[in-house]
PDB file of C-alpha atoms in Angstrom:
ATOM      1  CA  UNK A   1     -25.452 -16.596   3.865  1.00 39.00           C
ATOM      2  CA  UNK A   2     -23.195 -19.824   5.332  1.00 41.00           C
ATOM      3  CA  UNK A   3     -20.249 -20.151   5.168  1.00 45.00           C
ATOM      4  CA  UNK A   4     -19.774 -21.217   1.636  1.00 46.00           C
ATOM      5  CA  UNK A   5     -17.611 -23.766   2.075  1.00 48.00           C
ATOM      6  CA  UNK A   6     -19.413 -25.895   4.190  1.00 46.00           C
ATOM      7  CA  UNK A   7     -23.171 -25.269   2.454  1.00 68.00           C
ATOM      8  CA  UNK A   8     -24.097 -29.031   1.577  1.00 76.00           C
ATOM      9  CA  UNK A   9     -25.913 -27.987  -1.551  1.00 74.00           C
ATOM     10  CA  UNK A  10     -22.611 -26.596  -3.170  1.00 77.00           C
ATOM     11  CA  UNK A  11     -20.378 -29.190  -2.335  1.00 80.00           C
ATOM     12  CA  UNK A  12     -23.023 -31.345  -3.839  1.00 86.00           C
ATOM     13  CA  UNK A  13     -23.481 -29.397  -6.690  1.00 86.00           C
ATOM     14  CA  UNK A  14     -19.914 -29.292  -7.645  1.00 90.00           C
ATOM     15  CA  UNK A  15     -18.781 -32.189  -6.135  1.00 94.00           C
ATOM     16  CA  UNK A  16     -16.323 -33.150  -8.898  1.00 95.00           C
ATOM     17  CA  UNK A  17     -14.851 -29.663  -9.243  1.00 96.00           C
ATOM     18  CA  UNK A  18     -14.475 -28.920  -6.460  1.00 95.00           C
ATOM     19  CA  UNK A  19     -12.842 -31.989  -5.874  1.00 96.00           C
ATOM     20  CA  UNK A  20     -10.206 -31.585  -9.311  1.00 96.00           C
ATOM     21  CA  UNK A  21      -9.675 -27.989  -8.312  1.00 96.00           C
ATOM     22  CA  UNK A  22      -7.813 -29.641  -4.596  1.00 96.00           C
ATOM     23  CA  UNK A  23      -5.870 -31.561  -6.659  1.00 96.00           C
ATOM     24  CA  UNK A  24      -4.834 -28.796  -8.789  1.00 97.00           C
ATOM     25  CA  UNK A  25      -3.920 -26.994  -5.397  1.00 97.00           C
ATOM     26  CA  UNK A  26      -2.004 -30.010  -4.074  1.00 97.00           C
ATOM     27  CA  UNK A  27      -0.124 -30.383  -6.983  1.00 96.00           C
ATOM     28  CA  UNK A  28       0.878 -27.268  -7.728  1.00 96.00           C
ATOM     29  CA  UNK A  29       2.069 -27.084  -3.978  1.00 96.00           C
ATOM     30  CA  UNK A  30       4.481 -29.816  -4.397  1.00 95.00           C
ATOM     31  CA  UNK A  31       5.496 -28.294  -7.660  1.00 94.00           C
ATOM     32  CA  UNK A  32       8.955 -27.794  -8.139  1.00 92.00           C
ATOM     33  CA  UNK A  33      10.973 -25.399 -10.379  1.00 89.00           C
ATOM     34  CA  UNK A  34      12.721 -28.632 -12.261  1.00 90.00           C
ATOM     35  CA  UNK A  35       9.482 -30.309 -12.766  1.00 93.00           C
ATOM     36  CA  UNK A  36       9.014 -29.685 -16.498  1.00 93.00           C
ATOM     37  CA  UNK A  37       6.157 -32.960 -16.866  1.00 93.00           C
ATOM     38  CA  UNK A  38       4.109 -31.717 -13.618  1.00 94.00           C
ATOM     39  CA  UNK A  39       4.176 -27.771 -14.719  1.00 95.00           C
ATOM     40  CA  UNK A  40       3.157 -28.443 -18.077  1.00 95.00           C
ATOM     41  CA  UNK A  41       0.367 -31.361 -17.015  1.00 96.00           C
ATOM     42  CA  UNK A  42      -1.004 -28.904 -14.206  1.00 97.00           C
ATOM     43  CA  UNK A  43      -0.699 -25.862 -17.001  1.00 96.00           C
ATOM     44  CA  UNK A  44      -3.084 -27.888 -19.464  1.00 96.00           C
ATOM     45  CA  UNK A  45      -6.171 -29.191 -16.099  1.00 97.00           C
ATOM     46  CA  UNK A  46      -5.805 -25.457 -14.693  1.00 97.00           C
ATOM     47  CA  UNK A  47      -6.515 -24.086 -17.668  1.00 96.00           C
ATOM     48  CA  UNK A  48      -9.773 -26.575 -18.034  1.00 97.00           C
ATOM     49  CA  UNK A  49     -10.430 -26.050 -14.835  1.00 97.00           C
ATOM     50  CA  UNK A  50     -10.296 -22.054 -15.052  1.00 97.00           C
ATOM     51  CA  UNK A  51     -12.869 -22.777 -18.418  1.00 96.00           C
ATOM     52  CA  UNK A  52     -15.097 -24.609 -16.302  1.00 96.00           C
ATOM     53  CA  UNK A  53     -15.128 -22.318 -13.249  1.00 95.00           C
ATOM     54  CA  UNK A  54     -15.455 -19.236 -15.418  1.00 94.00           C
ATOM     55  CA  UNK A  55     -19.068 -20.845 -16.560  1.00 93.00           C
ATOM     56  CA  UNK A  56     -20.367 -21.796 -12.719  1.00 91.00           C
ATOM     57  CA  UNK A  57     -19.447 -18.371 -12.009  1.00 89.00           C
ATOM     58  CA  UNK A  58     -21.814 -16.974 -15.141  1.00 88.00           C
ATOM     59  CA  UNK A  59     -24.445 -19.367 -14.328  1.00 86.00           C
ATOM     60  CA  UNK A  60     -24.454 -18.039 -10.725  1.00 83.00           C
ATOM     61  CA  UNK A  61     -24.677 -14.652 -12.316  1.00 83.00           C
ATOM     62  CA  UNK A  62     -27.795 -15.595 -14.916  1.00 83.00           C
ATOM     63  CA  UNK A  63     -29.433 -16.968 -11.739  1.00 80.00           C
ATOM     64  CA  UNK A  64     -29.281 -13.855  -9.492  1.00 78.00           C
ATOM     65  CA  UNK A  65     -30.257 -11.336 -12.095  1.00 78.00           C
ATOM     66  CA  UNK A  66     -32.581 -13.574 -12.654  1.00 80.00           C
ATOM     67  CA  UNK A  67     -34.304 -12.906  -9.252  1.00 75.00           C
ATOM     68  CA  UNK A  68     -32.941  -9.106  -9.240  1.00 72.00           C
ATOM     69  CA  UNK A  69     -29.678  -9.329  -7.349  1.00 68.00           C
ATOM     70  CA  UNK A  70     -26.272  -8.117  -9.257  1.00 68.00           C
ATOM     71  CA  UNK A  71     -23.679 -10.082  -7.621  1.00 68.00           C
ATOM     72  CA  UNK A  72     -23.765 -12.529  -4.975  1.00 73.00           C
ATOM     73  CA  UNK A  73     -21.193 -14.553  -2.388  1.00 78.00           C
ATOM     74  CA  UNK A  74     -21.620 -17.888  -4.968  1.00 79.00           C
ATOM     75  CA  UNK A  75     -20.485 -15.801  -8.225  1.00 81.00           C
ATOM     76  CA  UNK A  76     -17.774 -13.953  -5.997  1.00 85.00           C
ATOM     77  CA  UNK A  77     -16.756 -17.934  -4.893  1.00 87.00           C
ATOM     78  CA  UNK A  78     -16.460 -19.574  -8.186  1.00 89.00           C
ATOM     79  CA  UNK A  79     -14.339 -16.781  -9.547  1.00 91.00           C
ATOM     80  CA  UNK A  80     -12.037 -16.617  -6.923  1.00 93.00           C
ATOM     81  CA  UNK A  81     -11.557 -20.124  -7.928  1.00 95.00           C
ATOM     82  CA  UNK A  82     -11.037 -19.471 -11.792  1.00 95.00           C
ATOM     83  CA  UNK A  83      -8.453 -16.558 -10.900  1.00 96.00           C
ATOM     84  CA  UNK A  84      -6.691 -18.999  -8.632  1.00 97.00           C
ATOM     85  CA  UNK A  85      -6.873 -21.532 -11.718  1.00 97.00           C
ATOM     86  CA  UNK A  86      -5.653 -18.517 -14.093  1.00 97.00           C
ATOM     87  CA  UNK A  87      -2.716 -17.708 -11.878  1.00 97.00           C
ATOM     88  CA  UNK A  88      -1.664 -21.168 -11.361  1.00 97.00           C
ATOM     89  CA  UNK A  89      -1.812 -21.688 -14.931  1.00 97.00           C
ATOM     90  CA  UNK A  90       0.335 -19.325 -15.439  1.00 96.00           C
ATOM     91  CA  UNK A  91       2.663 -19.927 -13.201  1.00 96.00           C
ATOM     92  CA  UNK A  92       3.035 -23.497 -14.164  1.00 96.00           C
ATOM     93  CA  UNK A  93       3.949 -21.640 -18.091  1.00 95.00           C
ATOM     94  CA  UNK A  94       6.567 -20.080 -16.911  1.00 95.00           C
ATOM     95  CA  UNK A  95       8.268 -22.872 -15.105  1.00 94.00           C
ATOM     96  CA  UNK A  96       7.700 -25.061 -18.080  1.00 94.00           C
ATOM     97  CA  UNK A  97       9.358 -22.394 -20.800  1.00 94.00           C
ATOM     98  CA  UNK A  98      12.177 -22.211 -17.998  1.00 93.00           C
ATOM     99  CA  UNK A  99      12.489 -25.867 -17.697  1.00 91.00           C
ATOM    100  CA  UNK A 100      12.348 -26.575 -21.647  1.00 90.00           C
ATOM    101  CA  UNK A 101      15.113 -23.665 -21.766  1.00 91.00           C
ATOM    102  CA  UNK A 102      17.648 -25.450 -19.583  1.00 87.00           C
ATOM    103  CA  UNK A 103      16.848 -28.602 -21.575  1.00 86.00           C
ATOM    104  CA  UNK A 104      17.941 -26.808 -24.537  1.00 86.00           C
ATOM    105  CA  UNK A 105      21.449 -25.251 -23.249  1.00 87.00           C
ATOM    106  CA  UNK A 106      22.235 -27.504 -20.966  1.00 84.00           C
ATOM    107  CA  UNK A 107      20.549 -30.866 -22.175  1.00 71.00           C
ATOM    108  CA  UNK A 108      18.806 -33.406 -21.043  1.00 59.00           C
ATOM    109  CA  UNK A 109      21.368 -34.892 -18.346  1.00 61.00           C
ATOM    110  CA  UNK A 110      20.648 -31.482 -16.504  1.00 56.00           C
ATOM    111  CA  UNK A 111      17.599 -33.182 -14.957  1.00 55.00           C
ATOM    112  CA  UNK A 112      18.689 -36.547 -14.682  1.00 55.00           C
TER     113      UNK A 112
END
């Protein structure tokens, strides 16, 4: 197989997500530990996101048993991307709890 992240007829295919999962991965890069509005936002579209990639990767899956194979390179590459979702998701949890926490014993000035 190509590489799969230049083959034409995937980045056709799932043009839009592969497009919202960048954004997911530029935002959470610039994600910050105070950044209570931006964790919890990216928390909620990874989340989504992780939904939607968990059912390309079981269509990919239908279709090669389908035509006999058990796993292939496409199912492996759409659930990379939904475990990348997953742990950002996560992550972005975490820094919201800790956010909300400070907000609550130190108040809101804290992140003015």
């Amino acid at each position: 197989m190509s590489n799969i992240n230049s083959d034409k007829a995937l980045n056709i295919l799932y043009k839009d997500d592969l497009e919202l999962y960048q954004t997911i991965l530029d935002n959470y890069e610039s994600l910050t530990s105070e950044d209570i509005d931006t964790a919890y936002t990216l928390a909620k579209i990874a989340i989504l996101q992780a939904d939607r990639w968990n059912e390309i990767s079981f269509e990919l899956t239908k279709k090669y048993r389908e035509i006999g194979y058990t796993k292939s390179d496409l199912q492996n590459w759409a659930y990379h991307r939904y475990r990348v979702l997953m742990t950002i998701h996560d992550f972005c949890r975490v820094v919201y709890r800790q956010c909300s926490e400070d907000l609550r014993n130190r108040g809101a000035d804290y992140y003015e």
